[in-house]
């Protein structure tokens, strides 16, 4: 009976994967005792929005202001020999079987949610803009970021005369840190939901998507530059200290932490804009004709001939998105619903 029900479920899943409207397949299995019921749902996700970024796009642009949307790929039904009898394949396993989005192996490197931006003109018109602190959380976040940035700039020799190696080293180190807040926030809210036995109201998925997105930045740059032992040791130490402190502060005041991250991402937009300007001014000739890594072309859906500049434009837009999301999270209560939940595309910040 299990085998028969599994076969029917596979057929329903196959039908749902062909539908452009994201059909939902459901079935129930009755155990021999007649009491146990198991349900299987296969959802074809449509679109996930991270919210509007109106305030941080150049006012001179004639392009309508768009929200950050993550469009998910339909989950496809795996071959029958890849699925254990009576067990429906996890969506991630289905994607892994059908499409290898890693590099050189079958490992699924990123989930079904990927960045998607409306136009090249939109990416070009993003400019660094500063949000003036208003609350106590804003001031602590802003000055905390300023102290860290100036200290890091001094230690690493950041300045107007940067070469490609210096840029990649800086990007790599910063992205190892930037991937921590989203994971900590998602984990803390996940544990809180379990502990209080209440719904999270949609924050977890957005925070974990942020963490994965920052990790993809890191993996992209790792394809272009391999750091040495000293660098890796510094990363281990920094990650341990930062994660410990951020977890502690998040347990005390999530609002302060999200405000801190929003200003941290503001600085990231400035940094990537500086690098893009260096490319435009001819200071990085080695990046004029470089081919971006395969994993980044798949993740950001870049064309085959995408340039390093195209890649940095997409990453800068990611950082702008994170700045906006954390600004909104810092301004609402921890028990409020996530305004960036799937299906929402317009957020009044």
GROMACS .gro file of C-alpha atoms in nm:
model
  349
    1UNK     CA    1   0.000   0.000   0.000
    2UNK     CA    2   0.288   0.236   0.078
    3UNK     CA    3   0.439   0.167  -0.263
    4UNK     CA    4   0.110   0.241  -0.437
    5UNK     CA    5   0.062   0.567  -0.247
    6UNK     CA    6   0.421   0.668  -0.317
    7UNK     CA    7   0.370   0.609  -0.690
    8UNK     CA    8   0.057   0.825  -0.686
    9UNK     CA    9   0.242   1.097  -0.498
   10UNK     CA   10   0.526   1.093  -0.750
   11UNK     CA   11   0.276   1.139  -1.032
   12UNK     CA   12   0.113   1.430  -0.853
   13UNK     CA   13   0.454   1.586  -0.792
   14UNK     CA   14   0.543   1.549  -1.159
   15UNK     CA   15   0.218   1.719  -1.258
   16UNK     CA   16   0.275   2.001  -1.012
   17UNK     CA   17   0.627   2.064  -1.144
   18UNK     CA   18   0.487   2.117  -1.494
   19UNK     CA   19   0.230   2.371  -1.385
   20UNK     CA   20   0.318   2.738  -1.418
   21UNK     CA   21   0.084   2.820  -1.133
   22UNK     CA   22   0.253   2.608  -0.868
   23UNK     CA   23  -0.002   2.332  -0.811
   24UNK     CA   24   0.000   2.158  -0.476
   25UNK     CA   25  -0.007   1.782  -0.448
   26UNK     CA   26  -0.136   1.625  -0.130
   27UNK     CA   27  -0.200   1.268  -0.028
   28UNK     CA   28  -0.262   1.073   0.289
   29UNK     CA   29  -0.150   0.730   0.392
   30UNK     CA   30  -0.343   0.516   0.641
   31UNK     CA   31  -0.135   0.274   0.845
   32UNK     CA   32  -0.247  -0.080   0.915
   33UNK     CA   33  -0.397   0.034   1.246
   34UNK     CA   34  -0.614   0.288   1.070
   35UNK     CA   35  -0.500   0.565   1.305
   36UNK     CA   36  -0.177   0.695   1.155
   37UNK     CA   37  -0.201   0.954   0.881
   38UNK     CA   38   0.096   1.098   0.693
   39UNK     CA   39   0.074   1.396   0.460
   40UNK     CA   40   0.301   1.506   0.180
   41UNK     CA   41   0.296   1.855   0.030
   42UNK     CA   42   0.496   1.968  -0.271
   43UNK     CA   43   0.501   2.342  -0.321
   44UNK     CA   44   0.633   2.526  -0.623
   45UNK     CA   45   0.753   2.848  -0.474
   46UNK     CA   46   0.677   3.158  -0.681
   47UNK     CA   47   0.867   3.458  -0.552
   48UNK     CA   48   1.027   3.577  -0.231
   49UNK     CA   49   1.063   3.949  -0.171
   50UNK     CA   50   1.322   4.116   0.047
   51UNK     CA   51   1.152   4.451   0.024
   52UNK     CA   52   1.192   4.795  -0.134
   53UNK     CA   53   1.514   4.991  -0.147
   54UNK     CA   54   1.380   5.329  -0.249
   55UNK     CA   55   1.599   5.545  -0.027
   56UNK     CA   56   1.929   5.400  -0.143
   57UNK     CA   57   1.894   5.427  -0.519
   58UNK     CA   58   2.020   5.733  -0.702
   59UNK     CA   59   1.743   5.996  -0.728
   60UNK     CA   60   1.855   6.080  -1.082
   61UNK     CA   61   1.745   5.747  -1.222
   62UNK     CA   62   1.432   5.730  -1.435
   63UNK     CA   63   1.383   5.364  -1.355
   64UNK     CA   64   1.088   5.288  -1.123
   65UNK     CA   65   1.199   5.181  -0.779
   66UNK     CA   66   1.186   4.803  -0.745
   67UNK     CA   67   1.193   4.568  -0.452
   68UNK     CA   68   1.450   4.296  -0.406
   69UNK     CA   69   1.295   3.972  -0.521
   70UNK     CA   70   1.423   3.618  -0.492
   71UNK     CA   71   1.262   3.394  -0.753
   72UNK     CA   72   1.275   3.026  -0.669
   73UNK     CA   73   1.322   2.755  -0.927
   74UNK     CA   74   1.049   2.489  -0.953
   75UNK     CA   75   1.138   2.167  -0.775
   76UNK     CA   76   1.155   1.879  -1.022
   77UNK     CA   77   1.066   1.518  -0.954
   78UNK     CA   78   1.378   1.297  -0.922
   79UNK     CA   79   1.430   0.968  -1.108
   80UNK     CA   80   1.255   0.675  -0.942
   81UNK     CA   81   1.581   0.495  -0.869
   82UNK     CA   82   1.703   0.795  -0.665
   83UNK     CA   83   1.411   0.782  -0.421
   84UNK     CA   84   1.378   0.529  -0.140
   85UNK     CA   85   1.057   0.323  -0.162
   86UNK     CA   86   0.771   0.496   0.018
   87UNK     CA   87   0.975   0.811   0.090
   88UNK     CA   88   0.920   1.139  -0.092
   89UNK     CA   89   1.237   1.324  -0.188
   90UNK     CA   90   1.322   1.644  -0.003
   91UNK     CA   91   1.301   1.948  -0.237
   92UNK     CA   92   1.672   2.007  -0.190
   93UNK     CA   93   1.748   1.650  -0.295
   94UNK     CA   94   1.525   1.692  -0.599
   95UNK     CA   95   1.713   2.005  -0.703
   96UNK     CA   96   2.048   1.834  -0.641
   97UNK     CA   97   1.954   1.548  -0.873
   98UNK     CA   98   1.827   1.770  -1.151
   99UNK     CA   99   2.072   2.061  -1.137
  100UNK     CA  100   2.426   2.085  -1.006
  101UNK     CA  101   2.474   2.442  -0.889
  102UNK     CA  102   2.807   2.373  -0.726
  103UNK     CA  103   3.140   2.362  -0.906
  104UNK     CA  104   3.291   2.033  -1.015
  105UNK     CA  105   3.071   1.808  -0.804
  106UNK     CA  106   2.711   1.710  -0.736
  107UNK     CA  107   2.692   1.915  -0.417
  108UNK     CA  108   2.400   2.157  -0.400
  109UNK     CA  109   2.578   2.474  -0.293
  110UNK     CA  110   2.281   2.707  -0.253
  111UNK     CA  111   1.907   2.676  -0.198
  112UNK     CA  112   1.616   2.749  -0.431
  113UNK     CA  113   1.608   3.119  -0.337
  114UNK     CA  114   1.834   3.329  -0.558
  115UNK     CA  115   1.880   3.705  -0.608
  116UNK     CA  116   1.692   3.853  -0.901
  117UNK     CA  117   1.702   4.221  -0.997
  118UNK     CA  118   1.475   4.402  -1.244
  119UNK     CA  119   1.734   4.557  -1.476
  120UNK     CA  120   2.097   4.652  -1.533
  121UNK     CA  121   1.998   5.017  -1.506
  122UNK     CA  122   1.863   4.955  -1.158
  123UNK     CA  123   2.197   4.804  -1.050
  124UNK     CA  124   2.392   5.091  -1.205
  125UNK     CA  125   2.195   5.357  -1.020
  126UNK     CA  126   2.250   5.227  -0.668
  127UNK     CA  127   2.451   5.477  -0.466
  128UNK     CA  128   2.573   5.482  -0.105
  129UNK     CA  129   2.339   5.682   0.115
  130UNK     CA  130   2.345   5.732   0.488
  131UNK     CA  131   2.050   5.688   0.722
  132UNK     CA  132   2.073   5.937   1.004
  133UNK     CA  133   2.056   5.777   1.350
  134UNK     CA  134   1.738   5.860   1.540
  135UNK     CA  135   1.705   5.614   1.825
  136UNK     CA  136   1.947   5.495   2.091
  137UNK     CA  137   1.980   5.165   1.903
  138UNK     CA  138   2.068   5.358   1.587
  139UNK     CA  139   2.339   5.559   1.759
  140UNK     CA  140   2.499   5.256   1.924
  141UNK     CA  141   2.486   5.064   1.595
  142UNK     CA  142   2.627   5.350   1.390
  143UNK     CA  143   2.917   5.440   1.619
  144UNK     CA  144   2.995   5.074   1.681
  145UNK     CA  145   3.032   5.019   1.307
  146UNK     CA  146   3.241   5.336   1.265
  147UNK     CA  147   3.486   5.227   1.532
  148UNK     CA  148   3.521   4.880   1.380
  149UNK     CA  149   3.556   5.012   1.024
  150UNK     CA  150   3.823   5.269   1.103
  151UNK     CA  151   4.020   5.018   1.307
  152UNK     CA  152   3.999   4.757   1.030
  153UNK     CA  153   4.094   5.012   0.761
  154UNK     CA  154   4.399   5.116   0.962
  155UNK     CA  155   4.518   4.760   1.020
  156UNK     CA  156   4.466   4.646   0.658
  157UNK     CA  157   4.597   4.958   0.486
  158UNK     CA  158   4.271   5.035   0.308
  159UNK     CA  159   4.290   5.349   0.098
  160UNK     CA  160   4.276   5.504  -0.249
  161UNK     CA  161   4.553   5.286  -0.396
  162UNK     CA  162   4.406   4.937  -0.389
  163UNK     CA  163   4.509   4.655  -0.624
  164UNK     CA  164   4.313   4.341  -0.710
  165UNK     CA  165   4.483   4.130  -0.442
  166UNK     CA  166   4.409   4.384  -0.171
  167UNK     CA  167   4.047   4.407  -0.282
  168UNK     CA  168   3.996   4.031  -0.283
  169UNK     CA  169   4.163   3.994   0.056
  170UNK     CA  170   3.936   4.262   0.199
  171UNK     CA  171   3.624   4.113   0.042
  172UNK     CA  172   3.706   3.767   0.170
  173UNK     CA  173   3.764   3.878   0.526
  174UNK     CA  174   3.456   4.100   0.541
  175UNK     CA  175   3.228   3.829   0.400
  176UNK     CA  176   3.343   3.578   0.663
  177UNK     CA  177   3.208   3.823   0.920
  178UNK     CA  178   2.901   3.937   0.727
  179UNK     CA  179   2.760   3.585   0.713
  180UNK     CA  180   2.739   3.560   1.093
  181UNK     CA  181   2.450   3.797   1.191
  182UNK     CA  182   2.185   3.636   0.972
  183UNK     CA  183   2.270   3.287   1.094
  184UNK     CA  184   2.278   3.395   1.459
  185UNK     CA  185   1.951   3.585   1.426
  186UNK     CA  186   1.780   3.295   1.251
  187UNK     CA  187   1.912   3.045   1.505
  188UNK     CA  188   1.809   3.258   1.803
  189UNK     CA  189   1.458   3.310   1.669
  190UNK     CA  190   1.431   2.941   1.582
  191UNK     CA  191   1.525   2.841   1.936
  192UNK     CA  192   1.290   3.102   2.079
  193UNK     CA  193   1.006   2.963   1.871
  194UNK     CA  194   1.079   2.612   2.002
  195UNK     CA  195   1.124   2.731   2.358
  196UNK     CA  196   0.805   2.938   2.375
  197UNK     CA  197   0.613   2.703   2.145
  198UNK     CA  198   0.494   3.000   1.940
  199UNK     CA  199   0.520   3.090   1.573
  200UNK     CA  200   0.814   3.300   1.458
  201UNK     CA  201   0.597   3.503   1.217
  202UNK     CA  202   0.832   3.466   0.925
  203UNK     CA  203   1.163   3.617   1.038
  204UNK     CA  204   1.371   3.299   1.030
  205UNK     CA  205   1.368   3.239   0.655
  206UNK     CA  206   1.471   3.597   0.573
  207UNK     CA  207   1.760   3.593   0.820
  208UNK     CA  208   1.889   3.257   0.697
  209UNK     CA  209   1.862   3.373   0.335
  210UNK     CA  210   2.076   3.672   0.430
  211UNK     CA  211   2.339   3.442   0.581
  212UNK     CA  212   2.343   3.218   0.273
  213UNK     CA  213   2.368   3.516   0.042
  214UNK     CA  214   2.673   3.648   0.229
  215UNK     CA  215   2.829   3.302   0.218
  216UNK     CA  216   2.783   3.296  -0.159
  217UNK     CA  217   2.978   3.622  -0.178
  218UNK     CA  218   3.260   3.448   0.007
  219UNK     CA  219   3.254   3.136  -0.212
  220UNK     CA  220   3.263   3.351  -0.524
  221UNK     CA  221   3.575   3.537  -0.412
  222UNK     CA  222   3.733   3.209  -0.297
  223UNK     CA  223   3.723   3.096  -0.660
  224UNK     CA  224   3.941   3.395  -0.745
  225UNK     CA  225   4.188   3.406  -0.458
  226UNK     CA  226   4.318   3.145  -0.213
  227UNK     CA  227   4.429   3.300   0.119
  228UNK     CA  228   4.716   3.164   0.323
  229UNK     CA  229   4.744   3.019   0.669
  230UNK     CA  230   4.778   3.349   0.855
  231UNK     CA  231   4.461   3.481   0.693
  232UNK     CA  232   4.266   3.167   0.779
  233UNK     CA  233   4.386   3.179   1.139
  234UNK     CA  234   4.273   3.542   1.165
  235UNK     CA  235   3.933   3.443   1.028
  236UNK     CA  236   3.891   3.167   1.288
  237UNK     CA  237   3.977   3.402   1.573
  238UNK     CA  238   3.760   3.685   1.444
  239UNK     CA  239   3.464   3.458   1.381
  240UNK     CA  240   3.483   3.309   1.728
  241UNK     CA  241   3.494   3.649   1.897
  242UNK     CA  242   3.232   3.814   1.677
  243UNK     CA  243   2.985   3.526   1.689
  244UNK     CA  244   3.012   3.500   2.067
  245UNK     CA  245   2.956   3.872   2.121
  246UNK     CA  246   2.682   3.903   1.859
  247UNK     CA  247   2.493   3.607   2.005
  248UNK     CA  248   2.513   3.762   2.351
  249UNK     CA  249   2.393   4.102   2.230
  250UNK     CA  250   2.116   3.947   2.020
  251UNK     CA  251   1.985   3.767   2.328
  252UNK     CA  252   1.978   4.103   2.510
  253UNK     CA  253   1.850   4.333   2.234
  254UNK     CA  254   1.777   4.217   1.878
  255UNK     CA  255   1.682   4.576   1.788
  256UNK     CA  256   2.034   4.702   1.859
  257UNK     CA  257   2.184   4.415   1.660
  258UNK     CA  258   1.970   4.475   1.352
  259UNK     CA  259   2.053   4.845   1.366
  260UNK     CA  260   2.423   4.756   1.386
  261UNK     CA  261   2.395   4.530   1.080
  262UNK     CA  262   2.206   4.794   0.881
  263UNK     CA  263   2.496   5.039   0.926
  264UNK     CA  264   2.748   4.762   0.861
  265UNK     CA  265   2.580   4.695   0.526
  266UNK     CA  266   2.582   5.068   0.449
  267UNK     CA  267   2.959   5.052   0.475
  268UNK     CA  268   2.963   4.745   0.250
  269UNK     CA  269   2.775   4.939  -0.019
  270UNK     CA  270   3.039   5.214   0.008
  271UNK     CA  271   3.322   4.962  -0.021
  272UNK     CA  272   3.183   4.789  -0.331
  273UNK     CA  273   3.106   5.127  -0.490
  274UNK     CA  274   3.469   5.229  -0.433
  275UNK     CA  275   3.588   4.913  -0.607
  276UNK     CA  276   3.348   4.961  -0.900
  277UNK     CA  277   3.475   5.318  -0.940
  278UNK     CA  278   3.833   5.186  -0.945
  279UNK     CA  279   3.740   4.951  -1.230
  280UNK     CA  280   3.573   5.235  -1.421
  281UNK     CA  281   3.877   5.461  -1.378
  282UNK     CA  282   4.116   5.194  -1.508
  283UNK     CA  283   4.294   5.129  -1.179
  284UNK     CA  284   4.226   4.754  -1.204
  285UNK     CA  285   4.317   4.660  -1.563
  286UNK     CA  286   4.347   4.292  -1.471
  287UNK     CA  287   3.973   4.288  -1.403
  288UNK     CA  288   3.868   4.443  -1.732
  289UNK     CA  289   3.839   4.113  -1.918
  290UNK     CA  290   3.831   3.858  -1.638
  291UNK     CA  291   3.566   3.586  -1.653
  292UNK     CA  292   3.365   3.556  -1.333
  293UNK     CA  293   3.343   3.214  -1.163
  294UNK     CA  294   3.081   2.965  -1.277
  295UNK     CA  295   2.921   2.942  -0.934
  296UNK     CA  296   2.853   3.317  -0.933
  297UNK     CA  297   2.705   3.310  -1.283
  298UNK     CA  298   2.465   3.038  -1.171
  299UNK     CA  299   2.373   3.202  -0.843
  300UNK     CA  300   2.312   3.554  -0.978
  301UNK     CA  301   2.201   3.422  -1.320
  302UNK     CA  302   2.466   3.627  -1.493
  303UNK     CA  303   2.533   3.587  -1.866
  304UNK     CA  304   2.823   3.376  -1.991
  305UNK     CA  305   3.027   3.686  -2.073
  306UNK     CA  306   2.960   3.862  -1.740
  307UNK     CA  307   3.244   4.084  -1.621
  308UNK     CA  308   3.387   4.142  -1.275
  309UNK     CA  309   3.206   4.473  -1.276
  310UNK     CA  310   2.873   4.297  -1.340
  311UNK     CA  311   2.941   4.067  -1.046
  312UNK     CA  312   3.023   4.355  -0.812
  313UNK     CA  313   2.707   4.539  -0.917
  314UNK     CA  314   2.500   4.237  -0.813
  315UNK     CA  315   2.684   4.196  -0.483
  316UNK     CA  316   2.646   4.565  -0.405
  317UNK     CA  317   2.271   4.531  -0.461
  318UNK     CA  318   2.269   4.237  -0.218
  319UNK     CA  319   2.434   4.451   0.049
  320UNK     CA  320   2.184   4.730  -0.010
  321UNK     CA  321   1.905   4.479   0.039
  322UNK     CA  322   2.049   4.363   0.371
  323UNK     CA  323   2.085   4.723   0.489
  324UNK     CA  324   1.718   4.787   0.414
  325UNK     CA  325   1.593   4.463   0.569
  326UNK     CA  326   1.783   4.517   0.893
  327UNK     CA  327   1.669   4.879   0.910
  328UNK     CA  328   1.310   4.757   0.899
  329UNK     CA  329   1.373   4.479   1.152
  330UNK     CA  330   1.535   4.732   1.388
  331UNK     CA  331   1.223   4.946   1.372
  332UNK     CA  332   0.962   4.683   1.455
  333UNK     CA  333   0.897   4.463   1.756
  334UNK     CA  334   1.035   4.111   1.782
  335UNK     CA  335   0.679   3.977   1.791
  336UNK     CA  336   0.565   4.167   1.481
  337UNK     CA  337   0.512   3.983   1.155
  338UNK     CA  338   0.796   3.983   0.904
  339UNK     CA  339   0.700   4.231   0.629
  340UNK     CA  340   0.933   4.047   0.391
  341UNK     CA  341   0.744   3.717   0.412
  342UNK     CA  342   0.687   3.528   0.083
  343UNK     CA  343   0.431   3.701  -0.135
  344UNK     CA  344   0.489   4.054  -0.005
  345UNK     CA  345   0.661   4.288  -0.249
  346UNK     CA  346   0.600   4.635  -0.108
  347UNK     CA  347   0.718   4.748   0.233
  348UNK     CA  348   0.677   5.092   0.383
  349UNK     CA  349   0.998   5.144   0.578
   0.00000   0.00000   0.00000
